[in-house]
mmCIF file of C-alpha atoms in Angstrom:
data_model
loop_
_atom_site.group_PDB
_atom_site.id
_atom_site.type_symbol
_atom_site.label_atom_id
_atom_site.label_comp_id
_atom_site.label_asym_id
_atom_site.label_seq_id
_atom_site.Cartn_x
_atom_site.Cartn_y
_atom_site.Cartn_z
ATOM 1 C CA UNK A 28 136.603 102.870 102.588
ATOM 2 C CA UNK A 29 134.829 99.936 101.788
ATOM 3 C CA UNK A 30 133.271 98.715 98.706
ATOM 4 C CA UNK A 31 129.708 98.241 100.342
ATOM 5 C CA UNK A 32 129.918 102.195 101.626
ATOM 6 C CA UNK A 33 130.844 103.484 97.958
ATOM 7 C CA UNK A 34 128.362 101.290 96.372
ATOM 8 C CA UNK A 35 125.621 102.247 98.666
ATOM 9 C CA UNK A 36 126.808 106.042 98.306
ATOM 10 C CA UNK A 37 125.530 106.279 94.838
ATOM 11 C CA UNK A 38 122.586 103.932 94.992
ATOM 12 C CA UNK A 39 118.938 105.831 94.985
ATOM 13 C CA UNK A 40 118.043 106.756 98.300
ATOM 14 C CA UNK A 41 114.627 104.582 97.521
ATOM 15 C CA UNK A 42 117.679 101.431 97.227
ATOM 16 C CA UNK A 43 119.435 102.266 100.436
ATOM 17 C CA UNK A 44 116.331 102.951 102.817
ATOM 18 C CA UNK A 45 114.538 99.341 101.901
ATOM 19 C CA UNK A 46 117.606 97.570 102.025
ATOM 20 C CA UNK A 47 118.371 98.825 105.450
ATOM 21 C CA UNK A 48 114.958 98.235 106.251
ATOM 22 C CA UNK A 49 115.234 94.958 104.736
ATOM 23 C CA UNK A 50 118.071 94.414 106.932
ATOM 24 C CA UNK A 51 115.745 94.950 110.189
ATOM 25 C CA UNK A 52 117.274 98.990 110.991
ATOM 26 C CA UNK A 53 114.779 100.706 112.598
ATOM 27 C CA UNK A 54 113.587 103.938 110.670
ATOM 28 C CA UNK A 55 115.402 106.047 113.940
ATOM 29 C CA UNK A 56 118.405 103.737 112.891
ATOM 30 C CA UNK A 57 118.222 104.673 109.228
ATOM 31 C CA UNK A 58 117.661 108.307 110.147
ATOM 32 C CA UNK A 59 118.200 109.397 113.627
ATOM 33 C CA UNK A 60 117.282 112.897 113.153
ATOM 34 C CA UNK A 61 114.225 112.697 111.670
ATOM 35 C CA UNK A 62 110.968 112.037 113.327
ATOM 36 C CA UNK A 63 108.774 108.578 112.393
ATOM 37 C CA UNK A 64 105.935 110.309 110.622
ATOM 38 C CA UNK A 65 108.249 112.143 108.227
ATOM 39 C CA UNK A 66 110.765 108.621 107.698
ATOM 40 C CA UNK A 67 107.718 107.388 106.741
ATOM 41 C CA UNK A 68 106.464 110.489 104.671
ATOM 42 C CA UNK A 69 109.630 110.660 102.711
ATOM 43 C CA UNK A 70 109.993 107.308 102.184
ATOM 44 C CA UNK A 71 106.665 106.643 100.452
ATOM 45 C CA UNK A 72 107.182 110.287 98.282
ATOM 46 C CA UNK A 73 109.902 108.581 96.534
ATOM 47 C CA UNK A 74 109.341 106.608 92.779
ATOM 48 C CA UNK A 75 109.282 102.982 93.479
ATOM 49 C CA UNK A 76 111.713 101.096 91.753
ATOM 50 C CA UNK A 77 109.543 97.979 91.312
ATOM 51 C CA UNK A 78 112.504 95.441 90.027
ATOM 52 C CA UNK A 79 114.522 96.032 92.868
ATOM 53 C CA UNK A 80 111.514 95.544 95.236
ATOM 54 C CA UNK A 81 110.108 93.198 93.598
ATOM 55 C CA UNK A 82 113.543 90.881 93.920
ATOM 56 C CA UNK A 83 114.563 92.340 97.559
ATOM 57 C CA UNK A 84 110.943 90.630 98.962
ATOM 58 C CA UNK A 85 111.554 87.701 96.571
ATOM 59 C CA UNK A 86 114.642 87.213 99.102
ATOM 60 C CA UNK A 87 112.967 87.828 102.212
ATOM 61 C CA UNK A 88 112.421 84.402 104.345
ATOM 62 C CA UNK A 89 108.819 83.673 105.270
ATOM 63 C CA UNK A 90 110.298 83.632 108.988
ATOM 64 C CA UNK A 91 111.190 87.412 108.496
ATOM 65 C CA UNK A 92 108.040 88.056 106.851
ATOM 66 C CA UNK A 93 106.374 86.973 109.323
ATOM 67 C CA UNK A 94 108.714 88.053 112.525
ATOM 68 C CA UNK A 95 110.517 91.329 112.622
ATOM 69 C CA UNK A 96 109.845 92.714 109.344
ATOM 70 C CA UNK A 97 106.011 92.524 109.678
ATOM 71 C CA UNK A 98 106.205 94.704 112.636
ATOM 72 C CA UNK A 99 108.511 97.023 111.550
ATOM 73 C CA UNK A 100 107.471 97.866 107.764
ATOM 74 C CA UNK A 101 104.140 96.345 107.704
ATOM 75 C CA UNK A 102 102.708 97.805 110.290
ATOM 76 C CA UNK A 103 104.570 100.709 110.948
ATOM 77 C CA UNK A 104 105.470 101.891 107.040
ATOM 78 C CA UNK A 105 102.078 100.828 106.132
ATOM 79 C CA UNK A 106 100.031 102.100 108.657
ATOM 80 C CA UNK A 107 101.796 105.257 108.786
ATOM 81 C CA UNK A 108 99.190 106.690 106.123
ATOM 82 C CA UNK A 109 96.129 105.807 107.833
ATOM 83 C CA UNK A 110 97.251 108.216 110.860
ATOM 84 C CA UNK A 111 99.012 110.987 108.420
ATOM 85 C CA UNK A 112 97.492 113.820 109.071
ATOM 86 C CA UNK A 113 96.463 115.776 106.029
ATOM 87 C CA UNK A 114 94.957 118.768 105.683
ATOM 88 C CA UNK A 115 91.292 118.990 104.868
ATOM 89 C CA UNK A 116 89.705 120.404 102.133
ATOM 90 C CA UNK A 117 88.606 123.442 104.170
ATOM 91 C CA UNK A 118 91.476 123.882 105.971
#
């Protein structure tokens, strides 16, 4: 086994999702048997750990910022609550 596979085995699962998505997988790639909506669900349930974040996007290129990871956690992770669909008070 490698050392990157252990490591990542006991890291928070809020760690190993952003640095996969960090990495430019896919949220099917990170989770291929769960649907978009919930990937994105889950992921934004979970406590933030702010450091790591905070450092991880302090790594980022602007290039990436501006290329592959816009699309993919930008727009997809961030828009994902804007379409959630949430039950209404009366419902």
């Amino acid at each position: 086994m490698e050392r990157r596979d252990s490591v990542t085995q006991f890291a928070p699962k809020f760690v190993t999702v952003y640095n996969r998505l960090l990495q430019g997988n896919t949220p099917n790639q990170i989770s291929p048997h769960v649907d978009a909506e919930r990937f994105w669900s889950d992921l934004l349930a979970l406590d933030v750990d702010r450091e790591f974040l905070s450092a991880k996007l302090n790594e980022v290129r602007k290039d990436d910022c501006l290329g592959k990871l816009k699309v993919l956690i930008f727009f997809q992770g961030l828009g994902y609550p804007r379409v959630a669909h949430f039950p209404g008070p009366n419902q």
